Amino acid sequence: MTLEHRWTGAISQLDLASGVLQQPDGDWVDEQLHHGTKVVVILRGAMRARIDGCTGEFSIAGPTVCVIRSPADACGRQMVSADEPLHYVMVKAALEPGSKAESASDPLASLIPIDRPSLQYIAAPRALQALCTQLEVCPFVGAARDLFLSAKALEILALACEAIETNSAIEPPRPSLGDVERLKKARTILLERLGAPPNLPALAAAVGLNTRKLTDGFQAAFGTTVNDFLQDARLNEAYRLLSSGATNVSEAAHRVGYTPAYFSAVFRKRFGISPRDLL
């Protein structure tokens, strides 16, 4: 699935895109950066990145939100793991250099100076992950779709701004490479068994970890707890099922392992609407 949309104003230009990036050869790929801000939400997968003007190399695994700032044209490089595609949502906010209104059109100006290239990243908040999932099931067409996507692009920028403002943009300690592979397997098991997931001890045993290593490693590798990840995955799948018209509320709740009453409560808490509103 790929998605592209562009909104242009008097001062800045917003580009919204989402999709899956695969690099089977595992090579470095150059990317031109332009004056402005790029927010990338990595939902699944991992990548390495380098940016001219930044010291060192960045190693990033989803779910993570990355904020890239550049005062002028610069070069970035990225390498996606050959074993796992990168699922992402991206918003580019291009600014007009020298514009008097530039600071007003740059929501991150007060948080991250744009005097030199920079990359900051933190674990993607659950609200931001849920927002990105909604892009996959846009219920509108035509002009309504344009407005919906423009609003979502701005909302992604707002949530990224809030995340940077309230969190330290540092990379958490990472598990060993072997444990990361076990944690990925655990994540896959959860996604494949949303309706009847294993408990923590059973999941840990299935991937060759103890429960402590599973819970601590999952948080470090993916920026969320096992339980929060499972709930997010269940609700996102239910949202997809309902918005596509594939099921009714009771069937959607059953497929993701919830009773209808509890499902309606947690769904409303997450998305701000009743499941029936999508039918």
Coordinates of C-alpha atoms in Angstrom, one line a residue:
M1 CA 0.0 0.0 0.0
T2 CA 1.3 3.4 -0.9
L3 CA -0.3 6.8 -0.3
E4 CA 0.7 10.3 -1.4
H5 CA -0.9 13.7 -0.9
R6 CA 0.4 17.2 -1.2
W7 CA -0.9 20.5 0.3
T8 CA 0.6 23.8 -0.7
G9 CA 0.1 27.1 1.2
A10 CA 1.6 30.6 0.8
I11 CA 4.6 29.9 3.0
S12 CA 5.2 26.2 3.1
Q13 CA 4.4 22.9 1.4
L14 CA 3.3 19.7 3.1
D15 CA 3.9 16.3 1.6
L16 CA 2.4 13.2 3.2
A17 CA 3.4 9.7 2.2
S18 CA 3.2 6.2 3.6
G19 CA 4.3 2.8 2.4
V20 CA 6.7 -0.1 2.7
L21 CA 10.4 0.3 1.9
Q22 CA 12.4 -2.7 0.9
Q23 CA 16.1 -2.8 0.1
P24 CA 16.9 -6.5 -0.7
D25 CA 20.5 -5.7 -1.3
G26 CA 21.0 -3.9 2.0
D27 CA 22.9 -1.1 0.3
W28 CA 23.2 2.6 1.4
V29 CA 20.7 4.8 -0.5
D30 CA 21.3 8.6 -0.9
E31 CA 18.4 11.0 -0.2
Q32 CA 18.3 14.7 -0.9
L33 CA 17.2 16.8 2.1
H34 CA 15.7 20.2 1.6
H35 CA 15.2 23.3 3.8
G36 CA 12.6 22.4 6.4
T37 CA 11.4 19.5 8.5
K38 CA 10.8 15.8 7.8
V39 CA 8.9 13.7 10.3
V40 CA 9.1 9.9 9.7
V41 CA 7.1 7.5 11.8
I42 CA 8.6 4.0 11.6
L43 CA 5.9 1.6 12.4
R44 CA 7.8 -1.7 11.8
G45 CA 11.2 -2.5 10.7
A46 CA 14.7 -1.0 11.3
M47 CA 17.1 1.2 9.5
R48 CA 20.5 2.9 9.7
A49 CA 20.9 6.5 8.8
R50 CA 23.6 9.1 8.2
I51 CA 23.2 12.8 7.6
D52 CA 25.8 15.3 6.4
G53 CA 26.6 17.6 9.3
C54 CA 25.7 15.1 11.9
T55 CA 28.3 13.1 13.8
G56 CA 28.1 9.3 13.7
E57 CA 25.5 6.9 12.5
F58 CA 21.9 6.4 13.7
S59 CA 20.4 2.9 14.3
I60 CA 16.6 3.1 14.5
A61 CA 14.0 0.4 15.0
G62 CA 10.2 1.0 15.0
P63 CA 7.9 2.0 16.4
T64 CA 9.8 5.3 16.4
V65 CA 9.2 8.9 15.4
C66 CA 12.2 10.6 13.8
V67 CA 12.4 14.4 13.2
I68 CA 15.0 15.5 10.6
R69 CA 15.8 19.2 10.3
S70 CA 17.8 20.9 7.6
P71 CA 18.6 24.6 7.1
A72 CA 19.4 24.1 3.4
D73 CA 19.9 21.3 0.9
A74 CA 21.9 18.4 2.4
C75 CA 22.5 14.8 1.8
G76 CA 21.2 11.9 3.9
R77 CA 21.8 8.2 3.5
Q78 CA 19.8 5.2 4.7
M79 CA 20.0 1.5 4.8
V80 CA 17.0 -0.7 5.5
S81 CA 17.5 -4.2 6.9
A82 CA 17.4 -6.7 4.0
D83 CA 15.5 -9.2 6.2
E84 CA 12.6 -6.9 7.2
P85 CA 10.8 -4.2 5.1
L86 CA 10.3 -0.8 6.7
H87 CA 6.7 0.3 7.2
Y88 CA 6.6 4.1 7.5
V89 CA 4.5 7.3 7.4
M90 CA 6.3 10.5 6.4
V91 CA 5.4 14.2 6.5
K92 CA 7.7 16.8 4.9
A93 CA 7.2 20.5 5.7
A94 CA 9.3 22.5 3.2
L95 CA 9.9 26.1 4.3
E96 CA 10.8 29.1 2.1
P97 CA 14.2 30.3 3.2
G98 CA 14.3 34.0 4.3
S99 CA 10.5 34.3 4.6
K100 CA 9.3 36.7 7.3
A101 CA 6.6 34.2 8.2
E102 CA 9.0 31.3 8.2
S103 CA 9.0 30.9 12.0
A104 CA 5.2 31.0 12.1
S105 CA 5.0 28.1 9.6
D106 CA 7.6 26.1 11.4
P107 CA 6.0 24.4 14.4
L108 CA 9.3 22.9 15.7
A109 CA 11.4 26.1 15.4
S110 CA 11.3 26.7 19.2
L111 CA 12.2 23.1 20.0
I112 CA 14.9 22.1 17.5
P113 CA 17.0 24.9 15.9
I114 CA 17.3 24.7 12.2
D115 CA 20.7 26.3 11.9
R116 CA 22.3 22.9 11.1
P117 CA 21.2 19.5 10.0
S118 CA 19.9 17.3 12.8
L119 CA 18.1 14.1 13.5
Q120 CA 16.3 13.3 16.7
Y121 CA 14.2 10.3 17.5
I122 CA 12.2 8.8 20.3
A123 CA 9.7 5.9 20.8
A124 CA 6.5 6.8 18.8
P125 CA 3.7 7.6 21.2
R126 CA 0.7 5.2 21.0
A127 CA -1.6 8.0 19.8
L128 CA 0.8 8.7 16.9
Q129 CA 0.9 5.1 15.9
A130 CA -2.9 4.9 16.0
L131 CA -3.1 8.0 13.8
C132 CA -0.8 6.5 11.2
T133 CA -3.0 3.4 11.1
Q134 CA -6.0 5.5 10.3
L135 CA -4.3 6.7 7.1
E136 CA -4.6 3.2 5.7
V137 CA -8.4 3.2 5.9
C138 CA -9.3 6.7 4.8
P139 CA -13.1 6.6 4.5
F140 CA -13.4 9.6 2.1
V141 CA -12.9 10.4 -1.6
G142 CA -12.4 13.5 -3.6
A143 CA -12.2 16.9 -1.9
A144 CA -13.1 15.3 1.5
R145 CA -10.2 12.9 1.2
D146 CA -7.8 15.9 0.5
L147 CA -9.0 17.7 3.6
F148 CA -8.8 14.5 5.7
L149 CA -5.2 13.8 4.6
S150 CA -4.1 17.5 5.0
A151 CA -5.5 17.4 8.6
K152 CA -3.8 14.2 9.4
A153 CA -0.5 15.5 8.1
L154 CA -0.8 18.5 10.4
E155 CA -1.8 16.2 13.3
I156 CA 1.3 14.1 12.8
L157 CA 3.4 17.2 13.0
A158 CA 1.6 18.3 16.1
L159 CA 2.1 14.9 17.8
A160 CA 5.7 14.8 16.8
C161 CA 6.2 18.3 18.2
E162 CA 4.6 17.3 21.5
A163 CA 6.7 14.1 21.7
I164 CA 9.9 16.0 21.2
E165 CA 8.9 18.6 23.7
T166 CA 8.0 16.2 26.5
N167 CA 10.7 13.5 26.0
S168 CA 14.4 13.2 25.8
A169 CA 15.5 12.4 22.3
I170 CA 18.0 9.7 23.1
E171 CA 18.4 6.1 21.9
P172 CA 17.5 3.6 24.6
P173 CA 19.8 0.7 25.4
R174 CA 19.3 -2.1 22.8
P175 CA 19.2 -5.8 23.3
S176 CA 21.8 -8.0 21.6
L177 CA 21.3 -8.9 18.0
G178 CA 20.3 -12.4 18.9
D179 CA 17.7 -11.2 21.3
V180 CA 16.3 -8.7 18.8
E181 CA 15.6 -11.6 16.5
R182 CA 13.8 -13.4 19.3
L183 CA 11.8 -10.3 20.1
K184 CA 10.8 -9.9 16.4
K185 CA 9.6 -13.5 16.5
A186 CA 7.6 -12.7 19.7
R187 CA 6.0 -9.7 17.9
T188 CA 5.1 -11.8 14.9
I189 CA 3.5 -14.4 17.2
L190 CA 1.3 -11.7 18.8
L191 CA 0.3 -10.3 15.4
E192 CA -0.6 -13.8 14.2
R193 CA -2.7 -14.7 17.3
L194 CA -4.6 -11.5 18.1
G195 CA -7.7 -13.4 18.9
A196 CA -6.0 -15.8 21.4
P197 CA -2.5 -14.5 22.2
P198 CA -0.2 -16.5 24.6
N199 CA 0.5 -15.1 28.0
L200 CA 3.9 -13.6 28.8
P201 CA 5.5 -16.8 30.2
A202 CA 4.3 -18.9 27.2
L203 CA 5.4 -16.2 24.7
A204 CA 8.8 -15.9 26.4
A205 CA 9.3 -19.7 26.3
A206 CA 8.2 -19.8 22.6
V207 CA 11.1 -17.5 21.6
G208 CA 13.7 -18.8 24.0
L209 CA 13.8 -15.9 26.5
N210 CA 12.8 -15.5 30.1
T211 CA 9.9 -13.3 31.0
R212 CA 12.1 -10.4 32.2
K213 CA 14.2 -10.4 29.1
L214 CA 11.1 -10.5 27.0
T215 CA 9.4 -7.5 28.7
D216 CA 12.5 -5.4 29.1
G217 CA 13.8 -6.2 25.7
F218 CA 10.5 -5.6 24.0
Q219 CA 10.3 -2.1 25.5
A220 CA 13.9 -1.3 24.5
A221 CA 13.6 -2.7 21.0
F222 CA 10.1 -1.4 20.0
G223 CA 9.4 1.5 22.4
T224 CA 6.3 -0.1 24.0
T225 CA 5.3 -2.8 26.4
V226 CA 4.1 -6.2 25.2
N227 CA 0.6 -5.6 26.5
D228 CA 0.4 -2.1 25.0
F229 CA 1.6 -3.4 21.7
L230 CA -0.9 -6.2 21.7
Q231 CA -3.8 -3.8 22.6
D232 CA -2.7 -1.4 19.8
A233 CA -2.5 -4.2 17.3
R234 CA -5.9 -5.5 18.3
L235 CA -7.6 -2.1 18.1
N236 CA -5.9 -1.2 14.8
E237 CA -7.0 -4.5 13.2
A238 CA -10.5 -4.0 14.5
Y239 CA -10.5 -0.4 13.0
R240 CA -9.4 -1.9 9.7
L241 CA -12.1 -4.6 9.7
L242 CA -14.9 -2.2 10.6
S243 CA -13.9 0.7 8.3
S244 CA -13.6 -1.8 5.3
G245 CA -17.1 -3.2 6.0
A246 CA -15.7 -6.7 6.4
T247 CA -17.4 -7.3 9.8
N248 CA -19.9 -6.1 12.3
V249 CA -19.0 -4.9 15.8
S250 CA -19.5 -8.3 17.5
E251 CA -17.5 -10.1 14.9
A252 CA -14.6 -7.6 15.0
A253 CA -14.5 -7.8 18.8
H254 CA -14.4 -11.6 18.6
R255 CA -11.6 -11.7 16.0
V256 CA -9.3 -9.6 18.1
G257 CA -10.1 -11.4 21.4
Y258 CA -12.4 -8.9 23.1
T259 CA -15.9 -9.2 24.5
P260 CA -18.2 -6.7 22.6
A261 CA -18.8 -4.5 25.7
Y262 CA -15.2 -4.2 26.7
F263 CA -14.2 -3.8 23.0
S264 CA -16.6 -0.8 22.6
A265 CA -15.1 0.9 25.7
V266 CA -11.5 0.6 24.7
F267 CA -12.2 1.4 21.1
R268 CA -13.9 4.7 22.1
K269 CA -11.1 5.5 24.5
R270 CA -8.5 5.0 21.7
F271 CA -10.2 6.5 18.7
G272 CA -12.7 8.9 20.2
I273 CA -15.6 7.3 18.4
S274 CA -17.9 4.3 18.8
P275 CA -17.1 1.2 16.7
R276 CA -20.6 1.5 15.2
D277 CA -19.7 4.9 13.9
L278 CA -17.5 3.1 11.3
L279 CA -20.3 1.0 9.9

